[in-house]
PDB file of C-alpha atoms in Angstrom:
ATOM      1  CA  UNK A 266      21.922  83.884 -89.980  1.00  0.00           C
ATOM      2  CA  UNK A 267      24.311  86.931 -90.165  1.00  0.00           C
ATOM      3  CA  UNK A 268      24.902  88.696 -93.425  1.00  0.00           C
ATOM      4  CA  UNK A 269      28.694  88.017 -92.801  1.00  0.00           C
ATOM      5  CA  UNK A 270      28.406  84.163 -92.608  1.00  0.00           C
ATOM      6  CA  UNK A 271      27.493  81.478 -94.915  1.00  0.00           C
ATOM      7  CA  UNK A 272      26.400  77.689 -94.255  1.00  0.00           C
ATOM      8  CA  UNK A 273      27.562  74.992 -96.367  1.00  0.00           C
ATOM      9  CA  UNK A 274      25.823  71.625 -96.259  1.00  0.00           C
ATOM     10  CA  UNK A 275      28.681  69.106 -96.276  1.00  0.00           C
ATOM     11  CA  UNK A 276      26.770  66.090 -95.303  1.00  0.00           C
ATOM     12  CA  UNK A 277      27.241  64.369 -98.538  1.00  0.00           C
ATOM     13  CA  UNK A 278      31.000  64.870 -98.336  1.00  0.00           C
ATOM     14  CA  UNK A 279      30.975  63.473 -94.713  1.00  0.00           C
ATOM     15  CA  UNK A 280      29.149  60.433 -95.864  1.00  0.00           C
ATOM     16  CA  UNK A 281      31.432  59.951 -98.783  1.00  0.00           C
ATOM     17  CA  UNK A 282      34.504  60.057 -96.591  1.00  0.00           C
ATOM     18  CA  UNK A 283      32.895  57.794 -93.974  1.00  0.00           C
ATOM     19  CA  UNK A 284      32.320  55.082 -96.698  1.00  0.00           C
ATOM     20  CA  UNK A 285      36.030  54.800 -97.336  1.00  0.00           C
ATOM     21  CA  UNK A 286      38.084  52.909 -94.857  1.00  0.00           C
ATOM     22  CA  UNK A 287      41.410  54.510 -93.934  1.00  0.00           C
ATOM     23  CA  UNK A 288      43.549  51.656 -95.164  1.00  0.00           C
ATOM     24  CA  UNK A 289      41.812  51.626 -98.655  1.00  0.00           C
ATOM     25  CA  UNK A 290      41.873  55.374 -98.801  1.00  0.00           C
ATOM     26  CA  UNK A 291      45.671  55.598 -97.989  1.00  0.00           C
ATOM     27  CA  UNK A 292      46.274  52.814-100.584  1.00  0.00           C
ATOM     28  CA  UNK A 293      44.506  54.536-103.364  1.00  0.00           C
ATOM     29  CA  UNK A 294      46.327  57.664-102.472  1.00  0.00           C
ATOM     30  CA  UNK A 295      49.637  56.061-102.427  1.00  0.00           C
ATOM     31  CA  UNK A 296      49.211  54.091-105.671  1.00  0.00           C
ATOM     32  CA  UNK A 297      47.910  57.248-107.506  1.00  0.00           C
ATOM     33  CA  UNK A 298      51.027  59.074-106.517  1.00  0.00           C
ATOM     34  CA  UNK A 299      53.376  56.213-107.429  1.00  0.00           C
ATOM     35  CA  UNK A 300      51.645  56.265-110.998  1.00  0.00           C
ATOM     36  CA  UNK A 301      52.477  60.087-111.287  1.00  0.00           C
ATOM     37  CA  UNK A 302      56.088  59.341-109.903  1.00  0.00           C
ATOM     38  CA  UNK A 303      56.912  56.780-112.828  1.00  0.00           C
ATOM     39  CA  UNK A 304      56.934  59.615-115.232  1.00  0.00           C
ATOM     40  CA  UNK A 305      59.758  61.333-113.079  1.00  0.00           C
ATOM     41  CA  UNK A 306      61.623  58.061-112.679  1.00  0.00           C
ATOM     42  CA  UNK A 307      61.465  57.442-116.461  1.00  0.00           C
ATOM     43  CA  UNK A 308      62.470  60.878-117.263  1.00  0.00           C
ATOM     44  CA  UNK A 309      65.388  60.624-114.807  1.00  0.00           C
ATOM     45  CA  UNK A 310      66.612  57.508-116.274  1.00  0.00           C
ATOM     46  CA  UNK A 311      66.345  59.029-119.790  1.00  0.00           C
ATOM     47  CA  UNK A 312      68.284  62.194-119.015  1.00  0.00           C
ATOM     48  CA  UNK A 313      71.015  59.857-117.254  1.00  0.00           C
ATOM     49  CA  UNK A 314      71.501  57.573-120.240  1.00  0.00           C
ATOM     50  CA  UNK A 315      71.554  60.365-122.807  1.00  0.00           C
ATOM     51  CA  UNK A 316      74.775  61.713-121.213  1.00  0.00           C
ATOM     52  CA  UNK A 317      76.459  58.501-120.313  1.00  0.00           C
ATOM     53  CA  UNK A 318      76.778  55.741-122.959  1.00  0.00           C
ATOM     54  CA  UNK A 319      78.752  53.365-120.604  1.00  0.00           C
ATOM     55  CA  UNK A 320      75.792  52.979-118.200  1.00  0.00           C
ATOM     56  CA  UNK A 321      73.199  51.997-120.620  1.00  0.00           C
ATOM     57  CA  UNK A 322      73.861  48.282-119.749  1.00  0.00           C
ATOM     58  CA  UNK A 323      75.921  46.566-117.262  1.00  0.00           C
ATOM     59  CA  UNK A 324      77.355  42.984-117.015  1.00  0.00           C
ATOM     60  CA  UNK A 325      75.761  40.980-114.289  1.00  0.00           C
ATOM     61  CA  UNK A 326      78.095  38.110-113.234  1.00  0.00           C
ATOM     62  CA  UNK A 327      76.669  34.719-113.326  1.00  0.00           C
ATOM     63  CA  UNK A 328      79.138  31.692-113.721  1.00  0.00           C
ATOM     64  CA  UNK A 329      77.201  29.835-116.269  1.00  0.00           C
ATOM     65  CA  UNK A 330      76.161  32.609-118.521  1.00  0.00           C
ATOM     66  CA  UNK A 331      76.984  36.378-118.987  1.00  0.00           C
ATOM     67  CA  UNK A 332      74.125  38.658-119.560  1.00  0.00           C
ATOM     68  CA  UNK A 333      73.361  42.294-119.944  1.00  0.00           C
ATOM     69  CA  UNK A 334      70.918  43.966-117.588  1.00  0.00           C
ATOM     70  CA  UNK A 335      69.456  47.371-118.445  1.00  0.00           C
ATOM     71  CA  UNK A 336      70.360  50.026-115.869  1.00  0.00           C
ATOM     72  CA  UNK A 337      67.505  51.615-114.079  1.00  0.00           C
ATOM     73  CA  UNK A 338      68.910  54.727-112.389  1.00  0.00           C
ATOM     74  CA  UNK A 339      65.753  55.751-110.681  1.00  0.00           C
ATOM     75  CA  UNK A 340      63.553  53.501-108.516  1.00  0.00           C
ATOM     76  CA  UNK A 341      60.331  54.346-106.853  1.00  0.00           C
ATOM     77  CA  UNK A 342      60.049  53.577-103.098  1.00  0.00           C
ATOM     78  CA  UNK A 343      56.747  53.312-101.162  1.00  0.00           C
ATOM     79  CA  UNK A 344      56.723  53.616 -97.372  1.00  0.00           C
ATOM     80  CA  UNK A 345      53.069  52.546 -96.352  1.00  0.00           C
ATOM     81  CA  UNK A 346      53.863  53.168 -92.627  1.00  0.00           C
ATOM     82  CA  UNK A 347      54.664  56.886 -93.115  1.00  0.00           C
ATOM     83  CA  UNK A 348      52.473  57.186 -96.253  1.00  0.00           C
ATOM     84  CA  UNK A 349      55.300  58.524 -98.675  1.00  0.00           C
ATOM     85  CA  UNK A 350      56.475  57.646-102.161  1.00  0.00           C
ATOM     86  CA  UNK A 351      59.814  58.932-103.263  1.00  0.00           C
ATOM     87  CA  UNK A 352      61.930  58.464-106.458  1.00  0.00           C
ATOM     88  CA  UNK A 353      65.212  56.905-105.129  1.00  0.00           C
ATOM     89  CA  UNK A 354      68.481  57.440-107.275  1.00  0.00           C
ATOM     90  CA  UNK A 355      70.958  56.216-104.936  1.00  0.00           C
ATOM     91  CA  UNK A 356      70.711  52.489-105.416  1.00  0.00           C
ATOM     92  CA  UNK A 357      74.004  52.728-107.450  1.00  0.00           C
ATOM     93  CA  UNK A 358      76.503  54.845-105.437  1.00  0.00           C
ATOM     94  CA  UNK A 359      78.269  56.175-108.647  1.00  0.00           C
ATOM     95  CA  UNK A 360      74.908  57.933-109.702  1.00  0.00           C
ATOM     96  CA  UNK A 361      75.074  60.224-106.661  1.00  0.00           C
ATOM     97  CA  UNK A 362      78.529  61.413-107.986  1.00  0.00           C
ATOM     98  CA  UNK A 363      77.510  62.171-111.412  1.00  0.00           C
ATOM     99  CA  UNK A 364      74.326  64.157-110.002  1.00  0.00           C
ATOM    100  CA  UNK A 365      76.125  66.365-107.552  1.00  0.00           C
ATOM    101  CA  UNK A 366      79.747  66.065-108.922  1.00  0.00           C
ATOM    102  CA  UNK A 367      83.022  65.731-106.813  1.00  0.00           C
ATOM    103  CA  UNK A 368      85.914  67.678-105.824  1.00  0.00           C
ATOM    104  CA  UNK A 369      89.161  67.504-107.209  1.00  0.00           C
ATOM    105  CA  UNK A 370      90.745  64.048-105.977  1.00  0.00           C
ATOM    106  CA  UNK A 371      94.383  63.203-105.345  1.00  0.00           C
ATOM    107  CA  UNK A 372      96.169  60.050-104.610  1.00  0.00           C
ATOM    108  CA  UNK A 373      99.460  59.359-102.698  1.00  0.00           C
ATOM    109  CA  UNK A 374     101.981  56.948-103.918  1.00  0.00           C
ATOM    110  CA  UNK A 375     105.410  55.658-102.491  1.00  0.00           C
ATOM    111  CA  UNK A 376     107.999  55.892-105.089  1.00  0.00           C
ATOM    112  CA  UNK A 377     111.156  56.213-103.263  1.00  0.00           C
ATOM    113  CA  UNK A 378     109.198  59.131-101.492  1.00  0.00           C
ATOM    114  CA  UNK A 379     105.555  60.147-101.358  1.00  0.00           C
ATOM    115  CA  UNK A 380     104.231  61.276-104.619  1.00  0.00           C
ATOM    116  CA  UNK A 381     100.806  62.987-104.901  1.00  0.00           C
ATOM    117  CA  UNK A 382      98.981  63.214-108.168  1.00  0.00           C
ATOM    118  CA  UNK A 383      95.697  64.246-109.370  1.00  0.00           C
ATOM    119  CA  UNK A 384      93.006  61.727-110.231  1.00  0.00           C
ATOM    120  CA  UNK A 385      90.428  64.255-111.648  1.00  0.00           C
ATOM    121  CA  UNK A 386      86.873  65.285-110.796  1.00  0.00           C
ATOM    122  CA  UNK A 387      83.593  64.489-111.943  1.00  0.00           C
ATOM    123  CA  UNK A 388      81.477  67.356-113.270  1.00  0.00           C
ATOM    124  CA  UNK A 389      77.678  67.739-111.857  1.00  0.00           C
ATOM    125  CA  UNK A 390      75.071  66.989-114.534  1.00  0.00           C
ATOM    126  CA  UNK A 391      72.085  67.444-112.623  1.00  0.00           C
ATOM    127  CA  UNK A 392      70.047  64.824-114.697  1.00  0.00           C
ATOM    128  CA  UNK A 393      67.550  64.366-111.577  1.00  0.00           C
ATOM    129  CA  UNK A 394      67.221  68.127-110.896  1.00  0.00           C
ATOM    130  CA  UNK A 395      66.400  68.816-114.649  1.00  0.00           C
ATOM    131  CA  UNK A 396      63.886  65.808-114.781  1.00  0.00           C
ATOM    132  CA  UNK A 397      62.083  67.315-111.690  1.00  0.00           C
ATOM    133  CA  UNK A 398      61.807  70.790-113.321  1.00  0.00           C
ATOM    134  CA  UNK A 399      60.745  69.278-116.740  1.00  0.00           C
ATOM    135  CA  UNK A 400      58.088  67.085-115.496  1.00  0.00           C
ATOM    136  CA  UNK A 401      56.679  68.623-112.322  1.00  0.00           C
ATOM    137  CA  UNK A 402      53.235  69.699-113.930  1.00  0.00           C
ATOM    138  CA  UNK A 403      52.806  66.171-115.568  1.00  0.00           C
ATOM    139  CA  UNK A 404      53.469  64.324-112.286  1.00  0.00           C
ATOM    140  CA  UNK A 405      50.948  66.480-110.309  1.00  0.00           C
ATOM    141  CA  UNK A 406      48.355  66.120-113.165  1.00  0.00           C
ATOM    142  CA  UNK A 407      48.736  62.328-113.424  1.00  0.00           C
ATOM    143  CA  UNK A 408      48.870  61.761-109.655  1.00  0.00           C
ATOM    144  CA  UNK A 409      45.464  63.765-109.307  1.00  0.00           C
ATOM    145  CA  UNK A 410      43.850  61.885-112.042  1.00  0.00           C
ATOM    146  CA  UNK A 411      45.005  58.574-110.809  1.00  0.00           C
ATOM    147  CA  UNK A 412      43.795  59.270-107.132  1.00  0.00           C
ATOM    148  CA  UNK A 413      40.465  60.452-108.198  1.00  0.00           C
ATOM    149  CA  UNK A 414      39.861  57.472-110.452  1.00  0.00           C
ATOM    150  CA  UNK A 415      41.068  55.147-107.795  1.00  0.00           C
ATOM    151  CA  UNK A 416      38.753  56.834-105.304  1.00  0.00           C
ATOM    152  CA  UNK A 417      35.875  56.708-107.535  1.00  0.00           C
ATOM    153  CA  UNK A 418      36.319  52.962-108.187  1.00  0.00           C
ATOM    154  CA  UNK A 419      36.387  52.306-104.419  1.00  0.00           C
ATOM    155  CA  UNK A 420      32.920  53.951-104.026  1.00  0.00           C
TER     156      UNK A 420
END
């Protein structure tokens, strides 16, 4: 060997990775990442509910009974084909308006002639962006811990 090179024996790592099947390995990684993303989804929902009192509950229409359902702003979506996990906030179209805000809106009415009046705008709250900044490190730590725990359980 030269003085400028080094040799590392990685046969134990190769044996370890060969023991894991691709599908089981991917499932362990995705489920570990999903556990970390739950922190972000919960923080996003908490940030949203702290600003907007009207969205804490919503009425679900049922002809026999009216019941209240807790609104979850952020949901976790796992795509096993592409091996991705994301926190999705666009299940309710109104949430996007409150995250990014809207421009000034106007409406035209016919009252003997066309009249235009303003209906306002929504100011951006950036509850998802703030949640990402606040819990970024916690999500990474939790995901890493869960992935290593699930891989060790597979062995």
